[in-house]
Amino acid sequence: MLRSEAGFTLVELIIVIAIISVVIVIAVPNIVVWRQNAEIRGAARDVYSYFQKAKIEAIKRKTFCTITFSQEGFVIYADSDKDLVQDGGEYVIAGISLSDYGGVSLDTSQGNGDGLTFSNPNNGIAFSSSGIPRSSGGFGSGSVYLKHNNNKTARVIVSSSGNIRIE
């Protein structure tokens, strides 16, 4: 009579470990690239969403709503004096740090050397109570260029008619 022992042989165990090792070697670099691509896409979608939020807030509040960018991130505020400069006492709607998106930053090789193409010297754009973008010189438009450490890029564009899109 043969006895049946439950378990694995050493050969079976080594084969399973080898298969798992091969899968890990193939999958880990792809996961890293996927994560970096997700970070740049997420940052671009959030910039897009915050532009939309600024437009909606401007319409809702019946005043300018301005987004001002810096190398660290951007701030959205109700610009009650319509000067496209954040003054004390103006209501801050949101403040976003680009460091929240891993290796994402403004692409300083684009735009005016700061990753932005807005005509406003304060690196921002406002939306009027009608939802039309404004700058210090009249109608506003421009782009925000984002870059990840792995050189993946994204661009968020605001047209002079108020259309916002991601490229």
Coordinates of N, CA, C and O in Angstrom, one line a residue:
M1 N 0.8 -1.2 0.0 CA 0.0 0.0 0.0 C 0.9 1.2 0.0 O 1.8 1.3 0.8
L2 N 0.6 2.2 -0.9 CA 1.4 3.5 -1.0 C 0.8 4.5 -0.1 O -0.4 4.7 0.0
R3 N 1.7 5.2 0.6 CA 1.3 6.3 1.4 C 1.3 7.6 0.7 O 2.3 7.9 0.0
S4 N 0.3 8.4 0.8 CA 0.3 9.7 0.1 C 0.6 10.8 1.2 O 0.0 10.9 2.2
E5 N 1.7 11.6 0.8 CA 2.1 12.7 1.7 C 1.7 14.0 1.0 O 1.9 14.2 -0.2
A6 N 1.0 14.9 1.8 CA 0.6 16.2 1.3 C 1.8 17.1 1.3 O 2.7 17.0 2.2
G7 N 2.0 17.9 0.3 CA 3.1 18.9 0.2 C 3.7 19.0 -1.1 O 3.2 18.4 -2.1
F8 N 4.8 19.8 -1.2 CA 5.4 20.0 -2.5 C 6.8 19.4 -2.4 O 7.4 19.3 -1.4
T9 N 7.3 19.0 -3.6 CA 8.7 18.5 -3.6 C 9.6 19.7 -3.8 O 9.1 20.8 -4.1
L10 N 10.8 19.6 -3.5 CA 11.8 20.7 -3.6 C 11.9 21.2 -5.1 O 12.0 22.4 -5.3
V11 N 11.8 20.3 -6.0 CA 11.8 20.7 -7.4 C 10.6 21.5 -7.8 O 10.8 22.6 -8.5
E12 N 9.4 21.2 -7.3 CA 8.3 21.9 -7.6 C 8.4 23.3 -7.0 O 8.0 24.3 -7.6
L13 N 8.9 23.4 -5.8 CA 9.0 24.7 -5.1 C 10.0 25.6 -5.9 O 9.8 26.8 -6.0
I14 N 11.1 25.1 -6.3 CA 12.1 25.8 -7.1 C 11.5 26.3 -8.4 O 11.8 27.5 -8.8
I15 N 10.7 25.5 -9.1 CA 10.1 25.9 -10.3 C 9.1 27.1 -10.1 O 9.1 28.1 -10.8
V16 N 8.3 27.0 -9.0 CA 7.4 28.1 -8.7 C 8.1 29.4 -8.4 O 7.7 30.5 -8.9
I17 N 9.2 29.3 -7.6 CA 10.0 30.5 -7.3 C 10.6 31.1 -8.5 O 10.6 32.3 -8.7
A18 N 11.1 30.2 -9.4 CA 11.7 30.7 -10.7 C 10.6 31.5 -11.5 O 10.9 32.5 -12.1
I19 N 9.4 30.9 -11.6 CA 8.4 31.5 -12.4 C 8.0 32.9 -11.8 O 7.8 33.9 -12.5
I20 N 7.8 32.9 -10.5 CA 7.5 34.2 -9.8 C 8.6 35.2 -10.0 O 8.3 36.4 -10.2
S21 N 9.8 34.8 -9.9 CA 11.0 35.7 -10.1 C 10.9 36.3 -11.5 O 11.2 37.5 -11.7
V22 N 10.7 35.5 -12.5 CA 10.6 36.0 -13.9 C 9.5 37.0 -14.1 O 9.6 38.1 -14.7
V23 N 8.3 36.7 -13.5 CA 7.2 37.6 -13.6 C 7.5 38.9 -12.9 O 7.2 40.0 -13.4
I24 N 8.1 38.9 -11.7 CA 8.5 40.1 -11.0 C 9.5 41.0 -11.8 O 9.4 42.2 -12.0
V25 N 10.5 40.3 -12.4 CA 11.5 41.0 -13.2 C 10.9 41.7 -14.4 O 11.2 42.8 -14.8
I26 N 9.8 41.1 -15.0 CA 9.2 41.7 -16.1 C 8.2 42.8 -15.7 O 8.1 43.9 -16.3
A27 N 7.5 42.6 -14.6 CA 6.4 43.5 -14.2 C 6.9 44.7 -13.5 O 6.3 45.8 -13.7
V28 N 7.9 44.7 -12.6 CA 8.3 45.8 -11.8 C 8.6 47.1 -12.7 O 8.1 48.1 -12.4
P29 N 9.5 47.0 -13.7 CA 9.7 48.2 -14.5 C 8.5 48.7 -15.1 O 8.3 49.9 -15.2
N30 N 7.6 47.9 -15.6 CA 6.3 48.3 -16.2 C 5.4 49.0 -15.2 O 4.8 50.0 -15.5
I31 N 5.4 48.6 -13.9 CA 4.7 49.2 -12.9 C 5.2 50.6 -12.6 O 4.5 51.5 -12.4
V32 N 6.5 50.7 -12.5 CA 7.2 52.0 -12.3 C 6.8 53.0 -13.4 O 6.4 54.2 -13.1
V33 N 6.9 52.6 -14.6 CA 6.6 53.5 -15.7 C 5.1 53.8 -15.7 O 4.7 55.0 -15.9
W34 N 4.2 52.9 -15.4 CA 2.8 53.1 -15.3 C 2.5 54.1 -14.2 O 1.7 55.0 -14.4
R35 N 3.2 54.0 -13.1 CA 3.0 55.0 -12.0 C 3.4 56.4 -12.4 O 2.7 57.3 -12.1
Q36 N 4.5 56.5 -13.0 CA 5.0 57.8 -13.5 C 4.0 58.4 -14.5 O 3.7 59.6 -14.4
N37 N 3.5 57.6 -15.4 CA 2.6 58.1 -16.4 C 1.2 58.5 -15.7 O 0.6 59.5 -16.1
A38 N 0.9 57.8 -14.7 CA -0.4 58.1 -13.9 C -0.2 59.4 -13.2 O -1.1 60.2 -13.1
E39 N 1.0 59.7 -12.7 CA 1.2 60.9 -11.9 C 1.1 62.1 -12.8 O 0.5 63.1 -12.5
I40 N 1.7 62.1 -14.0 CA 1.6 63.2 -14.9 C 0.2 63.4 -15.5 O -0.3 64.5 -15.6
R41 N -0.5 62.3 -15.8 CA -1.9 62.4 -16.2 C -2.8 62.9 -15.1 O -3.6 63.8 -15.4
G42 N -2.5 62.5 -13.9 CA -3.3 62.9 -12.8 C -3.1 64.4 -12.5 O -4.1 65.2 -12.2
A43 N -1.9 64.9 -12.6 CA -1.6 66.3 -12.4 C -2.3 67.1 -13.5 O -2.9 68.2 -13.2
A44 N -2.2 66.7 -14.7 CA -2.8 67.4 -15.8 C -4.4 67.5 -15.7 O -5.0 68.5 -15.9
R45 N -4.9 66.3 -15.3 CA -6.4 66.3 -15.1 C -6.8 67.2 -13.9 O -7.8 67.9 -14.0
D46 N -6.0 67.3 -12.9 CA -6.3 68.2 -11.7 C -6.2 69.6 -12.1 O -7.0 70.4 -11.7
V47 N -5.1 70.0 -12.9 CA -5.0 71.4 -13.3 C -6.3 71.7 -14.2 O -6.9 72.8 -14.0
Y48 N -6.6 70.8 -15.1 CA -7.8 71.0 -15.9 C -9.1 71.2 -15.0 O -9.8 72.2 -15.2
S49 N -9.2 70.4 -14.0 CA -10.4 70.4 -13.1 C -10.4 71.7 -12.3 O -11.4 72.3 -12.1
Y50 N -9.2 72.2 -11.9 CA -9.2 73.4 -11.1 C -9.4 74.7 -12.0 O -10.0 75.7 -11.5
F51 N -9.1 74.6 -13.3 CA -9.4 75.7 -14.2 C -11.0 75.7 -14.3 O -11.6 76.8 -14.3
Q52 N -11.6 74.5 -14.5 CA -13.1 74.5 -14.5 C -13.7 75.0 -13.2 O -14.7 75.7 -13.3
K53 N -13.1 74.6 -12.1 CA -13.6 75.1 -10.8 C -13.5 76.6 -10.7 O -14.5 77.3 -10.3
A54 N -12.4 77.2 -11.2 CA -12.3 78.6 -11.2 C -13.3 79.3 -12.0 O -13.9 80.3 -11.6
K55 N -13.6 78.7 -13.2 CA -14.6 79.3 -14.1 C -16.0 79.2 -13.4 O -16.7 80.2 -13.4
I56 N -16.3 78.1 -12.8 CA -17.6 77.9 -12.2 C -17.7 78.9 -11.0 O -18.8 79.5 -10.8
E57 N -16.7 79.0 -10.2 CA -16.7 79.9 -9.0 C -16.9 81.3 -9.5 O -17.5 82.1 -8.8
A58 N -16.2 81.7 -10.6 CA -16.4 83.1 -11.1 C -17.8 83.4 -11.4 O -18.3 84.5 -11.1
I59 N -18.4 82.5 -12.1 CA -19.8 82.6 -12.5 C -20.7 82.7 -11.2 O -21.6 83.5 -11.1
K60 N -20.5 81.8 -10.3 CA -21.3 81.7 -9.1 C -21.1 82.9 -8.2 O -22.1 83.4 -7.7
R61 N -19.9 83.4 -8.1 CA -19.6 84.5 -7.2 C -19.8 85.9 -7.9 O -19.7 86.9 -7.3
K62 N -20.0 85.9 -9.2 CA -20.2 87.1 -10.0 C -19.0 88.1 -9.9 O -19.2 89.3 -9.7
T63 N -17.8 87.5 -9.9 CA -16.6 88.3 -9.8 C -15.4 87.5 -10.5 O -15.7 86.4 -10.9
F64 N -14.3 88.1 -10.6 CA -13.1 87.4 -11.1 C -12.7 86.2 -10.2 O -12.8 86.4 -9.0
C65 N -12.3 85.1 -10.7 CA -11.7 84.1 -10.0 C -10.4 83.8 -10.7 O -10.4 83.5 -11.9
T66 N -9.3 84.0 -10.0 CA -8.0 83.9 -10.6 C -7.2 82.7 -10.1 O -7.3 82.3 -8.9
I67 N -6.4 82.2 -11.0 CA -5.4 81.1 -10.7 C -4.1 81.7 -10.9 O -3.7 82.1 -12.0
T68 N -3.2 81.7 -9.9 CA -1.9 82.1 -10.0 C -0.9 81.0 -9.8 O -1.0 80.3 -8.8
F69 N 0.1 80.8 -10.7 CA 1.0 79.7 -10.6 C 2.4 80.1 -10.1 O 2.8 81.3 -10.3
S70 N 3.1 79.2 -9.4 CA 4.5 79.4 -9.1 C 5.1 78.0 -9.3 O 4.4 77.1 -9.7
Q71 N 6.4 77.9 -9.1 CA 7.1 76.7 -9.3 C 6.7 75.6 -8.4 O 6.8 74.4 -8.6
E72 N 6.1 76.0 -7.2 CA 5.6 75.0 -6.2 C 4.3 74.5 -6.5 O 3.9 73.4 -6.1
G73 N 3.4 75.3 -7.2 CA 2.0 74.9 -7.4 C 1.2 76.1 -7.9 O 1.7 77.0 -8.6
F74 N -0.1 76.1 -7.4 CA -0.9 77.2 -7.8 C -2.0 77.4 -6.7 O -2.3 76.6 -5.9
V75 N -2.6 78.6 -6.8 CA -3.6 79.0 -5.8 C -4.8 79.6 -6.6 O -4.6 80.3 -7.6
I76 N -6.0 79.3 -6.2 CA -7.2 79.8 -6.8 C -7.9 80.7 -5.8 O -8.1 80.3 -4.6
Y77 N -8.2 81.9 -6.2 CA -8.9 82.8 -5.2 C -9.9 83.7 -5.9 O -9.8 83.9 -7.1
A78 N -10.8 84.2 -5.1 CA -11.9 85.1 -5.6 C -11.2 86.5 -5.6 O -10.9 87.0 -4.6
D79 N -11.0 87.0 -6.8 CA -10.2 88.3 -7.0 C -11.2 89.4 -7.1 O -11.6 89.9 -8.1
S80 N -11.6 89.9 -5.9 CA -12.7 90.8 -5.8 C -12.3 92.2 -6.4 O -13.2 92.9 -6.9
D81 N -11.1 92.6 -6.4 CA -10.7 93.9 -7.0 C -10.3 93.7 -8.5 O -9.9 94.7 -9.1
K82 N -10.3 92.5 -9.0 CA -10.1 92.2 -10.4 C -8.7 92.7 -10.9 O -8.6 93.0 -12.1
D83 N -7.7 92.6 -10.1 CA -6.4 93.0 -10.5 C -5.4 91.9 -10.8 O -4.3 92.1 -11.1
L84 N -5.9 90.6 -10.7 CA -5.2 89.4 -11.0 C -4.0 89.2 -10.1 O -3.0 88.6 -10.4
V85 N -4.0 89.8 -8.9 CA -3.0 89.7 -7.8 C -3.7 89.3 -6.6 O -4.7 89.9 -6.2
Q86 N -3.2 88.3 -5.9 CA -3.8 87.9 -4.6 C -3.5 88.9 -3.5 O -2.3 89.0 -3.1
D87 N -4.5 89.6 -3.1 CA -4.3 90.6 -2.0 C -4.8 90.0 -0.7 O -5.6 89.0 -0.7
G88 N -4.4 90.5 0.4 CA -4.9 90.1 1.7 C -6.4 90.2 1.8 O -6.9 91.2 1.3
G89 N -7.0 89.3 2.3 CA -8.5 89.3 2.5 C -9.3 88.7 1.4 O -10.5 88.5 1.5
E90 N -8.6 88.4 0.2 CA -9.4 87.8 -0.8 C -9.5 86.3 -0.5 O -8.5 85.6 -0.1
Y91 N -10.7 85.8 -0.8 CA -11.0 84.4 -0.4 C -10.3 83.4 -1.2 O -10.4 83.4 -2.4
V92 N -9.5 82.5 -0.6 CA -8.7 81.5 -1.2 C -9.6 80.3 -1.4 O -10.1 79.7 -0.4
I93 N -9.8 79.8 -2.6 CA -10.7 78.7 -2.9 C -9.9 77.4 -2.8 O -10.4 76.4 -2.2
A94 N -8.7 77.4 -3.3 CA -7.9 76.1 -3.2 C -6.4 76.5 -3.4 O -6.1 77.5 -4.1
G95 N -5.6 75.7 -2.8 CA -4.1 75.9 -3.0 C -3.6 74.5 -3.3 O -3.8 73.6 -2.5
I96 N -2.9 74.3 -4.3 CA -2.4 73.0 -4.7 C -0.8 73.0 -4.9 O -0.3 73.9 -5.4
S97 N -0.2 72.0 -4.3 CA 1.2 71.8 -4.4 C 1.6 70.8 -5.4 O 1.0 69.7 -5.4
L98 N 2.4 71.1 -6.4 CA 2.8 70.1 -7.4 C 3.6 68.9 -6.8 O 3.7 67.9 -7.4
S99 N 4.2 69.1 -5.6 CA 4.9 68.0 -5.0 C 4.0 66.9 -4.6 O 4.5 65.8 -4.4
D100 N 2.7 67.1 -4.6 CA 1.7 66.1 -4.3 C 1.6 65.1 -5.4 O 1.0 64.0 -5.2
Y101 N 2.2 65.4 -6.5 CA 2.1 64.5 -7.7 C 3.4 63.8 -8.0 O 3.8 63.5 -9.2
G102 N 4.2 63.5 -7.0 CA 5.5 62.8 -7.2 C 6.5 63.6 -7.9 O 6.9 64.7 -7.4
G103 N 7.0 63.2 -9.1 CA 8.0 63.9 -9.8 C 7.5 64.9 -10.8 O 8.2 65.3 -11.8
V104 N 6.3 65.5 -10.6 CA 5.7 66.4 -11.6 C 6.1 67.8 -11.2 O 6.1 68.2 -10.0
S105 N 6.5 68.6 -12.2 CA 6.7 70.1 -12.0 C 6.4 70.8 -13.3 O 6.0 70.2 -14.3
L106 N 6.4 72.1 -13.2 CA 6.2 72.9 -14.4 C 7.4 72.7 -15.3 O 8.6 72.6 -14.9
D107 N 7.2 72.6 -16.6 CA 8.2 72.3 -17.6 C 8.8 73.7 -18.0 O 8.3 74.4 -18.8
T108 N 10.0 74.0 -17.4 CA 10.6 75.3 -17.6 C 11.3 75.4 -18.9 O 11.7 76.5 -19.3
S109 N 11.3 74.3 -19.7 CA 11.8 74.4 -21.1 C 10.7 75.0 -22.1 O 11.0 75.2 -23.2
Q110 N 9.5 75.1 -21.6 CA 8.4 75.6 -22.4 C 7.9 77.0 -21.9 O 8.3 77.4 -20.8
G111 N 7.1 77.6 -22.7 CA 6.5 78.8 -22.3 C 7.5 79.9 -22.2 O 8.4 80.0 -23.1
N112 N 7.4 80.7 -21.2 CA 8.3 81.8 -21.0 C 9.5 81.5 -20.1 O 10.0 82.3 -19.4
G113 N 9.9 80.2 -20.1 CA 10.9 79.7 -19.2 C 10.4 79.3 -17.8 O 11.2 79.0 -17.0
D114 N 9.1 79.4 -17.7 CA 8.5 79.0 -16.4 C 7.4 78.0 -16.6 O 6.7 77.6 -15.6
G115 N 7.2 77.5 -17.8 CA 6.2 76.5 -18.0 C 4.8 77.0 -18.3 O 3.9 76.3 -18.3
L116 N 4.7 78.4 -18.4 CA 3.4 79.0 -18.6 C 3.5 80.0 -19.8 O 4.5 80.6 -20.1
T117 N 2.3 80.1 -20.4 CA 2.3 81.1 -21.6 C 1.2 82.1 -21.4 O 0.6 82.6 -22.4
F118 N 0.8 82.4 -20.2 CA -0.2 83.4 -19.9 C 0.4 84.8 -20.1 O 1.6 85.0 -19.7
S119 N -0.4 85.7 -20.6 CA 0.1 87.1 -20.8 C 0.2 87.9 -19.5 O 0.8 89.0 -19.5
N120 N -0.4 87.4 -18.5 CA -0.4 88.1 -17.2 C 1.0 88.0 -16.6 O 1.5 86.9 -16.4
P121 N 1.6 89.1 -16.2 CA 3.0 89.0 -15.6 C 3.0 88.3 -14.3 O 4.1 87.9 -13.8
N122 N 1.8 88.1 -13.6 CA 1.8 87.4 -12.4 C 1.6 85.9 -12.5 O 1.2 85.3 -11.6
N123 N 1.8 85.4 -13.7 CA 1.8 84.0 -14.0 C 0.4 83.4 -13.7 O 0.3 82.3 -13.0
G124 N -0.6 84.0 -14.1 CA -1.9 83.4 -13.9 C -3.0 83.9 -14.9 O -2.7 84.6 -15.9
I125 N -4.2 83.4 -14.7 CA -5.3 83.8 -15.5 C -6.5 83.9 -14.7 O -6.6 83.2 -13.7
A126 N -7.4 84.7 -15.0 CA -8.7 84.9 -14.3 C -9.8 84.5 -15.2 O -9.7 84.6 -16.4
F127 N -10.9 84.2 -14.6 CA -12.2 84.0 -15.3 C -13.1 85.0 -14.8 O -13.2 85.3 -13.6
S128 N -13.8 85.7 -15.7 CA -14.8 86.7 -15.4 C -16.1 86.1 -15.0 O -16.3 84.8 -15.1
S129 N -17.1 86.9 -14.6 CA -18.4 86.3 -14.1 C -19.1 85.7 -15.3 O -20.1 85.0 -15.1
S130 N -18.7 85.9 -16.5 CA -19.3 85.3 -17.7 C -18.6 84.0 -18.0 O -19.0 83.3 -19.0
G131 N -17.5 83.7 -17.3 CA -16.8 82.4 -17.6 C -15.7 82.6 -18.7 O -15.0 81.7 -19.1
I132 N -15.5 83.9 -19.2 CA -14.5 84.1 -20.2 C -13.2 84.4 -19.5 O -13.1 85.2 -18.5
P133 N -12.1 83.8 -20.0 CA -10.8 84.1 -19.3 C -10.3 85.5 -19.6 O -10.5 86.0 -20.7
R134 N -9.7 86.1 -18.6 CA -9.2 87.4 -18.7 C -7.7 87.5 -18.2 O -7.3 86.6 -17.4
S135 N -6.9 88.4 -18.8 CA -5.6 88.6 -18.3 C -5.4 90.1 -18.1 O -6.4 90.9 -18.3
S136 N -4.2 90.5 -17.7 CA -4.0 92.0 -17.5 C -4.2 92.8 -18.7 O -4.4 94.0 -18.7
G137 N -4.1 92.2 -19.9 CA -4.2 92.9 -21.2 C -5.5 92.7 -21.9 O -5.6 93.1 -23.0
G138 N -6.5 92.1 -21.2 CA -7.8 91.9 -21.9 C -8.2 90.4 -21.8 O -8.1 89.8 -20.8
F139 N -8.6 89.9 -23.0 CA -8.9 88.5 -23.0 C -7.7 87.6 -22.7 O -6.6 87.9 -23.1
G140 N -7.9 86.6 -21.9 CA -6.9 85.7 -21.5 C -6.9 84.4 -22.2 O -7.9 83.9 -22.6
S141 N -5.7 83.8 -22.4 CA -5.5 82.5 -22.9 C -4.1 82.1 -22.5 O -3.3 82.9 -22.1
G142 N -3.8 80.8 -22.7 CA -2.5 80.3 -22.4 C -2.4 78.9 -22.1 O -3.5 78.2 -22.1
S143 N -1.3 78.4 -21.7 CA -1.0 77.0 -21.4 C -0.2 76.8 -20.2 O 0.6 77.7 -19.8
V144 N -0.4 75.7 -19.6 CA 0.4 75.2 -18.5 C 1.1 73.9 -18.9 O 0.5 73.0 -19.4
Y145 N 2.4 74.0 -18.9 CA 3.2 72.8 -19.4 C 3.7 72.1 -18.1 O 4.4 72.7 -17.3
L146 N 3.4 70.8 -18.1 CA 3.9 69.9 -16.9 C 4.8 68.9 -17.4 O 4.8 68.5 -18.6
K147 N 5.8 68.5 -16.6 CA 6.8 67.5 -16.9 C 7.0 66.6 -15.7 O 7.1 67.1 -14.6
H148 N 7.2 65.4 -16.0 CA 7.6 64.4 -15.0 C 9.1 64.2 -15.0 O 9.7 64.4 -16.1
N149 N 9.7 63.7 -14.0 CA 11.1 63.4 -14.0 C 11.5 62.4 -15.1 O 12.7 62.4 -15.5
N150 N 10.6 61.6 -15.6 CA 10.9 60.7 -16.6 C 10.7 61.3 -18.0 O 10.7 60.6 -19.0
N151 N 10.6 62.6 -18.1 CA 10.4 63.4 -19.3 C 9.1 63.2 -20.0 O 9.0 63.7 -21.2
K152 N 8.1 62.6 -19.4 CA 6.8 62.6 -19.9 C 6.2 64.0 -19.7 O 6.4 64.6 -18.7
T153 N 5.5 64.5 -20.7 CA 4.9 65.9 -20.6 C 3.4 65.9 -20.8 O 2.9 64.9 -21.4
A154 N 2.8 66.9 -20.3 CA 1.4 67.2 -20.6 C 1.2 68.7 -20.6 O 2.0 69.5 -20.1
R155 N 0.2 69.1 -21.3 CA -0.1 70.5 -21.5 C -1.6 70.8 -21.3 O -2.4 70.0 -21.9
V156 N -1.9 71.7 -20.5 CA -3.3 72.1 -20.3 C -3.5 73.5 -20.9 O -2.8 74.4 -20.6
I157 N -4.5 73.6 -21.8 CA -4.6 74.8 -22.6 C -6.0 75.5 -22.2 O -7.0 74.8 -22.2
V158 N -5.9 76.8 -22.1 CA -7.1 77.6 -21.9 C -7.2 78.5 -23.1 O -6.3 79.3 -23.3
S159 N -8.3 78.4 -23.9 CA -8.4 79.2 -25.1 C -9.1 80.5 -24.7 O -9.6 80.7 -23.6
S160 N -9.0 81.5 -25.5 CA -9.6 82.8 -25.2 C -11.1 82.8 -25.1 O -11.7 83.7 -24.6
S161 N -11.8 81.7 -25.6 CA -13.2 81.6 -25.5 C -13.6 80.9 -24.2 O -14.8 80.7 -23.9
G162 N -12.6 80.4 -23.4 CA -12.9 79.7 -22.2 C -12.8 78.2 -22.2 O -13.1 77.5 -21.3
N163 N -12.6 77.7 -23.4 CA -12.5 76.2 -23.6 C -11.2 75.7 -23.0 O -10.1 76.3 -23.2
I164 N -11.2 74.7 -22.2 CA -10.1 74.1 -21.5 C -9.9 72.7 -22.0 O -10.8 71.9 -22.1
R165 N -8.6 72.3 -22.3 CA -8.4 71.0 -22.8 C -7.0 70.5 -22.4 O -6.1 71.4 -22.1
I166 N -6.8 69.2 -22.5 CA -5.5 68.6 -22.1 C -4.9 68.1 -23.4 O -5.6 67.4 -24.2
E167 N -3.6 68.3 -23.6 CA -2.9 67.7 -24.7 C -1.8 66.8 -24.2 O -1.1 67.2 -23.2

